Short mmCIF file of C-alpha atoms in Angstrom, two decimals:
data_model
loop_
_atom_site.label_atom_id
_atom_site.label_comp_id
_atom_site.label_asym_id
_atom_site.label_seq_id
_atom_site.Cartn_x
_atom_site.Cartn_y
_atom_site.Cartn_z
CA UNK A 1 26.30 -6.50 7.34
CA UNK A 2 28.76 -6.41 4.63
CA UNK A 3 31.24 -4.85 6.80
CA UNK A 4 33.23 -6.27 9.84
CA UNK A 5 32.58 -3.90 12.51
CA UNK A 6 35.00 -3.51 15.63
CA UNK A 7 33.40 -4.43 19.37
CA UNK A 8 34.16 -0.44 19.89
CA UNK A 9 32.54 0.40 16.92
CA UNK A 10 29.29 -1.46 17.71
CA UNK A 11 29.29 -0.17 21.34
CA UNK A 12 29.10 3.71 19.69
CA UNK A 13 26.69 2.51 17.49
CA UNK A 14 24.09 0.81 19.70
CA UNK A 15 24.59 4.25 21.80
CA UNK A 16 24.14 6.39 19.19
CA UNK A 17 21.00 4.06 18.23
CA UNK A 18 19.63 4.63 21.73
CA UNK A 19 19.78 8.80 21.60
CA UNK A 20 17.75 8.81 18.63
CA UNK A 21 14.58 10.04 18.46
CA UNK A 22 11.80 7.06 17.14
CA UNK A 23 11.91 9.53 13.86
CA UNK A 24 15.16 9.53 13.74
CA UNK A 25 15.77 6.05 14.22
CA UNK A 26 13.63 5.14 11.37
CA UNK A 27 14.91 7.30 9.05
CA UNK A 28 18.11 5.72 10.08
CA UNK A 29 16.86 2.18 9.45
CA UNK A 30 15.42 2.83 6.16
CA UNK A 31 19.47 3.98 5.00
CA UNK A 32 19.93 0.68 5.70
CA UNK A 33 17.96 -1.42 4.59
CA UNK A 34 18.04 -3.47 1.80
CA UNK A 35 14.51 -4.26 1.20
CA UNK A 36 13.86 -0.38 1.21
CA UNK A 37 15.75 -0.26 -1.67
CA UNK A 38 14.49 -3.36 -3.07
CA UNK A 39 10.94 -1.80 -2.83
CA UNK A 40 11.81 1.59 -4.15
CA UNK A 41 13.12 -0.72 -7.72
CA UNK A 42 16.94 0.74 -6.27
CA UNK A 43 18.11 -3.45 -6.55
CA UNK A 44 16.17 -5.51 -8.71
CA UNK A 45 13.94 -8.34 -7.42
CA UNK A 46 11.56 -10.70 -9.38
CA UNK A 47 8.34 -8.80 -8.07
CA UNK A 48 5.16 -10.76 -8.41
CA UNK A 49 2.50 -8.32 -6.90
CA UNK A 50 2.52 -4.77 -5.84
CA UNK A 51 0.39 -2.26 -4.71
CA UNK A 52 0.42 1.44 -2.48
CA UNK A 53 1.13 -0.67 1.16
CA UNK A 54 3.35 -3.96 -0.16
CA UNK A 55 5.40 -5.81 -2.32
CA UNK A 56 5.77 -9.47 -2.95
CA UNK A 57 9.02 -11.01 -4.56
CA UNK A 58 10.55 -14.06 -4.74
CA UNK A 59 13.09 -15.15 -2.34
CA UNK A 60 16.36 -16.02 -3.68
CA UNK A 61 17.22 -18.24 -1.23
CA UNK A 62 13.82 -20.50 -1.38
CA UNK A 63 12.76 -23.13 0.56
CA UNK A 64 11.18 -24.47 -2.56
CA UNK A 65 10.68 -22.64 -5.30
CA UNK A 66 7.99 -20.04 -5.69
CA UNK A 67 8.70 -19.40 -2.44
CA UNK A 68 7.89 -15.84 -1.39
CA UNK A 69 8.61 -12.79 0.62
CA UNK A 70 5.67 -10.31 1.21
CA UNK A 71 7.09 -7.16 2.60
CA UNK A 72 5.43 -3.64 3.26
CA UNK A 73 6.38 -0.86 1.64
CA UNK A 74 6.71 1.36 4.97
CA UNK A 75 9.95 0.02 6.74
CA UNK A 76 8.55 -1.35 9.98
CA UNK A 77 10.91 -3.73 11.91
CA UNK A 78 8.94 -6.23 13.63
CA UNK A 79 5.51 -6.99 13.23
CA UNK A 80 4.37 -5.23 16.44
CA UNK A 81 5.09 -1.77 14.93
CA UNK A 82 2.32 -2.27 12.03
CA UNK A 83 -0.98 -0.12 12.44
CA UNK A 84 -3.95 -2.37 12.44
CA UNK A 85 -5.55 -1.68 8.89
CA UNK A 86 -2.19 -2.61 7.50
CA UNK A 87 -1.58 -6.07 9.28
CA UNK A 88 -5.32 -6.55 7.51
CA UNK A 89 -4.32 -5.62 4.12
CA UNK A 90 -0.84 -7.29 4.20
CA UNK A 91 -2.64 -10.96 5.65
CA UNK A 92 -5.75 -10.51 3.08
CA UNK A 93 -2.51 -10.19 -0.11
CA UNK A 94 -0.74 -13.52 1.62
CA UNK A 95 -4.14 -15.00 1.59
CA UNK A 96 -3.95 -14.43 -1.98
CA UNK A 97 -0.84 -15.12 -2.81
CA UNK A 98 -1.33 -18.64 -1.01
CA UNK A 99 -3.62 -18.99 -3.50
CA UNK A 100 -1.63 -18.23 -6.53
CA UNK A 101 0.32 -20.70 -5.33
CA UNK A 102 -1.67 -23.48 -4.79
CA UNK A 103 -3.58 -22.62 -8.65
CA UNK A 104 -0.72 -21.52 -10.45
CA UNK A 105 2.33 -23.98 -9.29
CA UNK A 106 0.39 -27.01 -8.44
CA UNK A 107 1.58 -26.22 -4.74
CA UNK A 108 -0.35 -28.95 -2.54
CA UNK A 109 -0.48 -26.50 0.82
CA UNK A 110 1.48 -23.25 1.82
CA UNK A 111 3.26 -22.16 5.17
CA UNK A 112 3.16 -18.47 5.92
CA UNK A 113 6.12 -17.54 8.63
CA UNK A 114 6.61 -14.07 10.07
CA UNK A 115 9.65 -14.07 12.43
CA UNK A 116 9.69 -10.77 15.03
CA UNK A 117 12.92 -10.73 16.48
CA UNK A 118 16.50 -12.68 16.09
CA UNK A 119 15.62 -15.48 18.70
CA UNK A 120 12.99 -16.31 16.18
CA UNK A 121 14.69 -16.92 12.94
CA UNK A 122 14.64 -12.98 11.91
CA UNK A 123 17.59 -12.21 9.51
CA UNK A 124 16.70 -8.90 8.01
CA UNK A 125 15.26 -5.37 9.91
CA UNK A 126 12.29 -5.32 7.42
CA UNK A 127 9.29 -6.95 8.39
CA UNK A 128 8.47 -9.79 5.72
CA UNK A 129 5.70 -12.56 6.03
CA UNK A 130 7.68 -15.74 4.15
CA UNK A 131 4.89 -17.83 1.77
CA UNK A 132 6.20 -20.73 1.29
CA UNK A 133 4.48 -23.42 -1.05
CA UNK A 134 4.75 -27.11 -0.13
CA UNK A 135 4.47 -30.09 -1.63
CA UNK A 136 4.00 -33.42 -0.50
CA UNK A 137 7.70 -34.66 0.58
CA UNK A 138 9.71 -31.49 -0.53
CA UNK A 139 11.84 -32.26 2.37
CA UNK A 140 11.49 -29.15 4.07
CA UNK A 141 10.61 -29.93 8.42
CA UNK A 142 9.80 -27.22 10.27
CA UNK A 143 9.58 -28.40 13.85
CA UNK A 144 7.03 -27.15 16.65
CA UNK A 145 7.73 -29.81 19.45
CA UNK A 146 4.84 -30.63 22.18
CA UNK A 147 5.90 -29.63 26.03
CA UNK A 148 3.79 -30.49 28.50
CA UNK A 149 2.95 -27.59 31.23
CA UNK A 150 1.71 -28.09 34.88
CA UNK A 151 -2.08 -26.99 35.22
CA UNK A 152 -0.71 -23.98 37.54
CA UNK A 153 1.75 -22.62 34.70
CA UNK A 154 -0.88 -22.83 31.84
CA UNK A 155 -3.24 -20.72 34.55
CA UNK A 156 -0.49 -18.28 35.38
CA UNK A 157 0.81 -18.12 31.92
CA UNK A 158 -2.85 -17.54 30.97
CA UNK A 159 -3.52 -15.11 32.80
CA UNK A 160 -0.79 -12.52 32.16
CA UNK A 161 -1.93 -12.94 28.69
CA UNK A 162 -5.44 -12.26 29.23
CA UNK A 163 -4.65 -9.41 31.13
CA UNK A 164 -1.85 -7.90 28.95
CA UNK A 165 -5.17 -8.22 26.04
CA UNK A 166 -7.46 -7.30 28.22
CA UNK A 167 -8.28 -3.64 26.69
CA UNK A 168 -7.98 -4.79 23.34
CA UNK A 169 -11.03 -7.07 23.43
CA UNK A 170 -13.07 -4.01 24.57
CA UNK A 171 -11.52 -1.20 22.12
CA UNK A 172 -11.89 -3.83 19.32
CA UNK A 173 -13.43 -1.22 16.55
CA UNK A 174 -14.12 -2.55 12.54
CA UNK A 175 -10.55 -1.06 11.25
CA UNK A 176 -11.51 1.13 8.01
CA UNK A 177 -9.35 1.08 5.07
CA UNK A 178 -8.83 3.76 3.25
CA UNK A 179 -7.97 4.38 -0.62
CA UNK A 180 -4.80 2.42 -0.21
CA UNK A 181 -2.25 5.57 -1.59
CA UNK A 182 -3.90 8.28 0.56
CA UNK A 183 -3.17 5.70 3.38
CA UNK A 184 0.49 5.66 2.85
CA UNK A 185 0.55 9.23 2.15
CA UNK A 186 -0.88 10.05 5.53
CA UNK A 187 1.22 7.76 7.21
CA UNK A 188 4.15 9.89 6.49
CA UNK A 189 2.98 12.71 7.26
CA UNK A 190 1.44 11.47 10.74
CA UNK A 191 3.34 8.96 12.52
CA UNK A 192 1.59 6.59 14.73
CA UNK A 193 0.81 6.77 18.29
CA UNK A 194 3.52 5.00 19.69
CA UNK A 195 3.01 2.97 22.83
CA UNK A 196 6.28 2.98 25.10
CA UNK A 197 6.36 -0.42 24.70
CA UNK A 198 6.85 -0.19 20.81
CA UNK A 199 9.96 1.70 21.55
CA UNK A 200 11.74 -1.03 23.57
CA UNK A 201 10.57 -3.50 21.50
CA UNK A 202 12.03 -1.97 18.60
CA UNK A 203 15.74 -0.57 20.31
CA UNK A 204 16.13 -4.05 21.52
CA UNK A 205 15.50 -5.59 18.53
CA UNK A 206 17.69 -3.45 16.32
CA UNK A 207 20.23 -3.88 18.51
CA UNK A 208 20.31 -7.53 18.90
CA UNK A 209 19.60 -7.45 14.83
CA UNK A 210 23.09 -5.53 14.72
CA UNK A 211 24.64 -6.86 17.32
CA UNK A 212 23.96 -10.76 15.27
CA UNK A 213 26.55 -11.76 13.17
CA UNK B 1 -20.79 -23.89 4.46
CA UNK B 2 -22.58 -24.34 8.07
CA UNK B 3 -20.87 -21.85 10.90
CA UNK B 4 -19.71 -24.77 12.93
CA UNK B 5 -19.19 -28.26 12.35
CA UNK B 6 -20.31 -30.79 14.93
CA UNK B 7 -17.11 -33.37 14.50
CA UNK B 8 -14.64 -30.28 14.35
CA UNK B 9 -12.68 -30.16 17.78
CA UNK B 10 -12.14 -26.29 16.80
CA UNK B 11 -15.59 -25.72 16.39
CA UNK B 12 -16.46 -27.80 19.83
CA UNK B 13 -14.05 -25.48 21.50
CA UNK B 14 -15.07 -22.30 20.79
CA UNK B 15 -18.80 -23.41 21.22
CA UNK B 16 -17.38 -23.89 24.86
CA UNK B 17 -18.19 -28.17 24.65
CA UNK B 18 -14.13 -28.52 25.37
CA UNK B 19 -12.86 -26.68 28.06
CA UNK B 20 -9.93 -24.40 27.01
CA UNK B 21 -8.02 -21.70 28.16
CA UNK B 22 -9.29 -18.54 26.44
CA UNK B 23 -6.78 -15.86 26.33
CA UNK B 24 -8.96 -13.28 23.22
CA UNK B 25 -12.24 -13.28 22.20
CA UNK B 26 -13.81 -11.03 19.53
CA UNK B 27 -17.05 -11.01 17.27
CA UNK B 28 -14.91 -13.47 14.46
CA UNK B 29 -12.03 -14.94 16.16
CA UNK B 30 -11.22 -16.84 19.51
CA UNK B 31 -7.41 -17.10 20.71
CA UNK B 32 -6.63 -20.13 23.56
CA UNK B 33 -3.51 -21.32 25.10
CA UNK B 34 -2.31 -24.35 23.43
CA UNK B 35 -1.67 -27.01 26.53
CA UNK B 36 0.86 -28.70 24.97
CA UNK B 37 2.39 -25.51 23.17
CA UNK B 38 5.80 -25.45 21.78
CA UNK B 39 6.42 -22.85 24.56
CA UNK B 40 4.26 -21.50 27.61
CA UNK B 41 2.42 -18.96 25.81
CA UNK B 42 1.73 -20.81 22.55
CA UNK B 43 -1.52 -19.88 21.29
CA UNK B 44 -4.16 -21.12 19.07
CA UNK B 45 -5.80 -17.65 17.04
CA UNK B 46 -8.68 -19.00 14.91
CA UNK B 47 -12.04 -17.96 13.21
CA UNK B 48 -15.54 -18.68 14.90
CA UNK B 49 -16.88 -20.19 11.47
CA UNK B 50 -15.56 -23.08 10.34
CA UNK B 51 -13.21 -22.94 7.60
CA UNK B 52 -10.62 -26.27 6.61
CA UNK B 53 -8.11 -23.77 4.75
CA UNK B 54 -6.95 -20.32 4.60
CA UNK B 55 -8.65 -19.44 0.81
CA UNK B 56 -11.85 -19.94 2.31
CA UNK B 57 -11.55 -17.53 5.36
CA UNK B 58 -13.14 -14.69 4.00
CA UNK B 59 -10.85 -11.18 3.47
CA UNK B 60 -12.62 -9.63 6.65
CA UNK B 61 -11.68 -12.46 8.90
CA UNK B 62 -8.46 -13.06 7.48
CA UNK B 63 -7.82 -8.90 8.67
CA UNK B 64 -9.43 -10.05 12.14
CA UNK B 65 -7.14 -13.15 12.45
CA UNK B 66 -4.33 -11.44 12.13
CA UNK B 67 -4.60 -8.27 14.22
CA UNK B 68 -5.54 -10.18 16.79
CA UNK B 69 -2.13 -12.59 16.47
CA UNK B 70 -0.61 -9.11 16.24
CA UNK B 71 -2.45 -8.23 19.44
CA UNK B 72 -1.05 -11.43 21.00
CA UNK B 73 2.13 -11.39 19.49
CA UNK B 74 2.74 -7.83 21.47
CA UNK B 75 1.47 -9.44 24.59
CA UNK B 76 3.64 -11.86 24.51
CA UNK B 77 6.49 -9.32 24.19
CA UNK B 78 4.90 -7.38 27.23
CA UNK B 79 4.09 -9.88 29.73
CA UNK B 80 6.36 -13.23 28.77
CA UNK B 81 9.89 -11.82 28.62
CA UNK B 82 10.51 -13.57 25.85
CA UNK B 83 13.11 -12.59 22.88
CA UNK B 84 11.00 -13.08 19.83
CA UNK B 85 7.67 -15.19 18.62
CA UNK B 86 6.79 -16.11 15.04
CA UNK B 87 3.37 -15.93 13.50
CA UNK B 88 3.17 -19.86 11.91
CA UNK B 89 0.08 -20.91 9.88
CA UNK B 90 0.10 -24.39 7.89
CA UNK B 91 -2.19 -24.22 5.11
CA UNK B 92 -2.95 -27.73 4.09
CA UNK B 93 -1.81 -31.43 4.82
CA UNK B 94 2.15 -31.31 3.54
CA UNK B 95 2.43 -28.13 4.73
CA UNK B 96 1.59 -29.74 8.32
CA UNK B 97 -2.04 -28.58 9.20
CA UNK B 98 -3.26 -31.25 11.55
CA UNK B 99 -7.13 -29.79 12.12
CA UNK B 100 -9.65 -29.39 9.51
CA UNK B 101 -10.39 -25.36 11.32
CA UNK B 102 -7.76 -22.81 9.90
CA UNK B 103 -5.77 -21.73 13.04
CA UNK B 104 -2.92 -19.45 13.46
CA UNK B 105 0.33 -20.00 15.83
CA UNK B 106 1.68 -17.30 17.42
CA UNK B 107 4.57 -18.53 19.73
CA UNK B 108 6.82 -17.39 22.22
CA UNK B 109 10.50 -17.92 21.39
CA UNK B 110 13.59 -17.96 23.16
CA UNK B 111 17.10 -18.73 22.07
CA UNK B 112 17.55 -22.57 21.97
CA UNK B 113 14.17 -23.75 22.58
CA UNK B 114 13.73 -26.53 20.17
CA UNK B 115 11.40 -25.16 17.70
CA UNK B 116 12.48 -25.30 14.41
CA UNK B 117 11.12 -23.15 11.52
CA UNK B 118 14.00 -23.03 9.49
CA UNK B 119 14.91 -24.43 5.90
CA UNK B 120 18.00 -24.97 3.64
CA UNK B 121 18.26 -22.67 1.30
CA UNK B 122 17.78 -24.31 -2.49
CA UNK B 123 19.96 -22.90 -5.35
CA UNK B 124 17.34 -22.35 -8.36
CA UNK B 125 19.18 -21.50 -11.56
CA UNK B 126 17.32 -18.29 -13.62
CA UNK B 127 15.75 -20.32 -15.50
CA UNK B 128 13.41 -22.10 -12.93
CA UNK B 129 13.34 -18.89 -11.26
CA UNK B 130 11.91 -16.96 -14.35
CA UNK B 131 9.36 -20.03 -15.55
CA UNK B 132 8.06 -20.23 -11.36
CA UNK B 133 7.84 -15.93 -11.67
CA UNK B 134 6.20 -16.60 -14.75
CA UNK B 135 3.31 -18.56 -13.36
CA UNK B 136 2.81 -16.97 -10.07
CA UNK B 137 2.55 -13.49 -11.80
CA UNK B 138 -0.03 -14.70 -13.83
CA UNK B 139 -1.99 -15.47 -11.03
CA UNK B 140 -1.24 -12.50 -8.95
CA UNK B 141 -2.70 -9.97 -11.91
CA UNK B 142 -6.31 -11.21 -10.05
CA UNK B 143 -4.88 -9.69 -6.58
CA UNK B 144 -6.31 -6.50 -5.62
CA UNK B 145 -10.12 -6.76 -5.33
CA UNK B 146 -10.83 -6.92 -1.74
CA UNK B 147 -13.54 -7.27 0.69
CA UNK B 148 -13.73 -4.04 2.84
CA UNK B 149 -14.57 -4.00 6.00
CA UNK B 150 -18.20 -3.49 6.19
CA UNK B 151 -19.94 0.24 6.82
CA UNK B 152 -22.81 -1.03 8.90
CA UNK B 153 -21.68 -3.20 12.30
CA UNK B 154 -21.74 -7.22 11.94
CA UNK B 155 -24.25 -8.82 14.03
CA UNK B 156 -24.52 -12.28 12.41
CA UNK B 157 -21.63 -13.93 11.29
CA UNK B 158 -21.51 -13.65 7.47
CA UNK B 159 -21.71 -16.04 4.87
CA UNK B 160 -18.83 -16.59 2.65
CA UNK B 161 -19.32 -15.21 -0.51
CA UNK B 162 -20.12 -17.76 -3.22
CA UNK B 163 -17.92 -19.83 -5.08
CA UNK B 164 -17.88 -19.93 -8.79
CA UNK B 165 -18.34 -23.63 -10.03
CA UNK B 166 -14.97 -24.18 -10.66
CA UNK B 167 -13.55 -22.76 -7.29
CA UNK B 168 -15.99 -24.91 -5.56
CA UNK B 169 -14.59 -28.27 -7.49
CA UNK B 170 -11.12 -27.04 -7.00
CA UNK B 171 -11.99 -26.61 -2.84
CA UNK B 172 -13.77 -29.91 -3.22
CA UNK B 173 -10.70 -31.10 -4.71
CA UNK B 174 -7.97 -29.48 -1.73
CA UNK B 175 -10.43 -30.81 1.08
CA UNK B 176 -9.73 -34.41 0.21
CA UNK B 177 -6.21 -33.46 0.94
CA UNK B 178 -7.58 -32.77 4.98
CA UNK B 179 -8.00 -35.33 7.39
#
């Protein structure tokens, strides 16, 4: 935020952010964001692809260059929040996009990065998948150390997982995309199902997003 | 392309030959517990087939792949307690990829854990910024033809669609890169 906010005015603000209604709230993050505005052509971006459900423009803070940020058009704020034929489309354009890379700027490999949440390296309240081309010593590390985990916590750990998925292996239906406009259309009008869970995901997040920095 | 590949530790495990702690299984994609995972809850989300690098997975399975890290990646929320996870994929040898089977990470974070998946910020000036936009658009006009999900249910795992001559040389070419 551009602003310095006062500890009092942040308190009224993550209360006011709780009241609101999830319609509300959106319509409240979308004021604010600046890749909203970015994809509506309101601040100017090097855009290298676009169609009805994302944009994809280059970051101007690379970690190399080419380096890009593939964002959907609809402000979502964490990954979670996507509908299912959406997370398809956006993963199927970053496939792509890899591969514009790896033809078009001799990029030897590519790193795709999607960070849900501040803990995680998220920075902005509009869900972006980072592409990031790499080259043999570009000097970029990205770390992922190895912990070792007692046979009884990978079980336990294992099995709250399982169970947390356990309807989704059984609803899994073929997701159907639609003519891609129509789509977004629609999704205005009709607002997704939301779990409860989404909710709390999503007030927790925003507020930790404000509440950073 | 053959389905599986006999020396692929990927392929072994989701033919069941290594044990493994299967969290998600659907008709393309298997999701396990990494062991050794960057945090408990790390998981492995890859395809059935066998496919060295993301180009080749094929636009269905790349939609599969990622709902279901989606799918995880909520689960995690739900059942960890955790305050984030990323979605990490490393496409290729310098961008890290390890295993010859394209695999999604979807991992667990907390604050302070150790993982790093951060970078330094490099200062481009406009002109390297307009000559790299230049090329990548280029590319990008070919974006947009996709492979729909199929009207009539999957039974057999699909072939991947065939390669002109000159993507197959240019694979040929980025496999060499793969251990």
């Amino acid at each position: 935020m551009a602003e310095q906010i006062s500890q009092e005015q942040l308190r009224e603000l993550q209360e006011k952010i709780k009241q609101m209604s999830p319609e509300e709230l959106k319509e409240f993050q979308k004021k604010q964001c600046i890749f909203c505005q970015i994809v509506a052509g309101k601040i100017q971006a090097k855009k290298i692809y676009e169609d009805g459900n994302v944009a994809a423009i280059l970051d101007i803070n690379p970690a190399n260059p080419g380096h890009i940020l593939l964002l959907t058009k609809e402000h979502y704020s964490i990954m979670p929040q996507i509908p299912d034929d959406e997370i398809a489309h956006v993963f199927m354009v970053a496939k792509s996009l890899s591969n514009s890379m790896l033809k078009g700027i001799d990029a030897q490999g590519t790193n795709i990065i999607v960070a849900n949440g501040v803990a995680a390296g998220q920075r902005a309240q509009h869900f972006m998948a980072h592409i990031i081309p790499r080259k043999e010593n570009d000097g970029l590390r990205f770390e992922l150390p190895q912990k070792t985990m007692e046979e009884s916590e990978i079980n336990a750990v294992g099995n709250r997982l399982a169970a947390a998925l356990g309807g989704a292996a059984e609803e899994e239906k073929p997701a159907q995309r639609q003519e891609q406009k129509k789509e977004v259309a629609q999704a205005k009008k009709e607002p997704r199902q939301k779990k409860e869970s989404d909710s709390n995901i999503n007030l927790d997040d925003i507020s930790r997003i404000l509440g950073a920095k | 392309m053959t389905a599986s590949r006999e020396n692929c530790i990927v392929c072994q495990i989701v033919g069941n030959k290594i044990p493994s702690k299967k969290i998600y299984e659907d008709e393309f994609v298997m999701a396990v517990l990494d062991v050794n995972g960057s945090n408990p809850g790390h998981c492995f989300v890859m395809p059935k087939n066998h496919y060295p690098i993301l180009e080749q997975v094929p636009d269905i399975e790349i939609g599969r792949l990622f709902q279901a890290s989606n799918k995880i990646s909520s689960a995690i929320f739900e059942s960890l307690g955790v305050q984030g996870t990323n979605i990490f994929v490393a496409n290729g040898i310098p961008a890290g990829q390890t295993v010859a089977h394209f695999t999604i990470n979807v991992i667990p974070r907390k604050e302070n854990d150790g993982i790093n998946l951060q970078w330094q910020p490099r200062q481009l000036n406009e002109e390297e910024m307009s000559t790299v936009e230049l090329k990548l658009k280029e590319q990008a006009k070919n974006i947009g033809h996709f492979e729909k999900e199929d009207k009539k249910p999957r039974v057999h795992a699909p072939k991947p669609a065939a390669l002109s001559e000159e993507e197959e040389e240019y694979f040929e070419r980025q496999m060499r890169r793969l251990p």
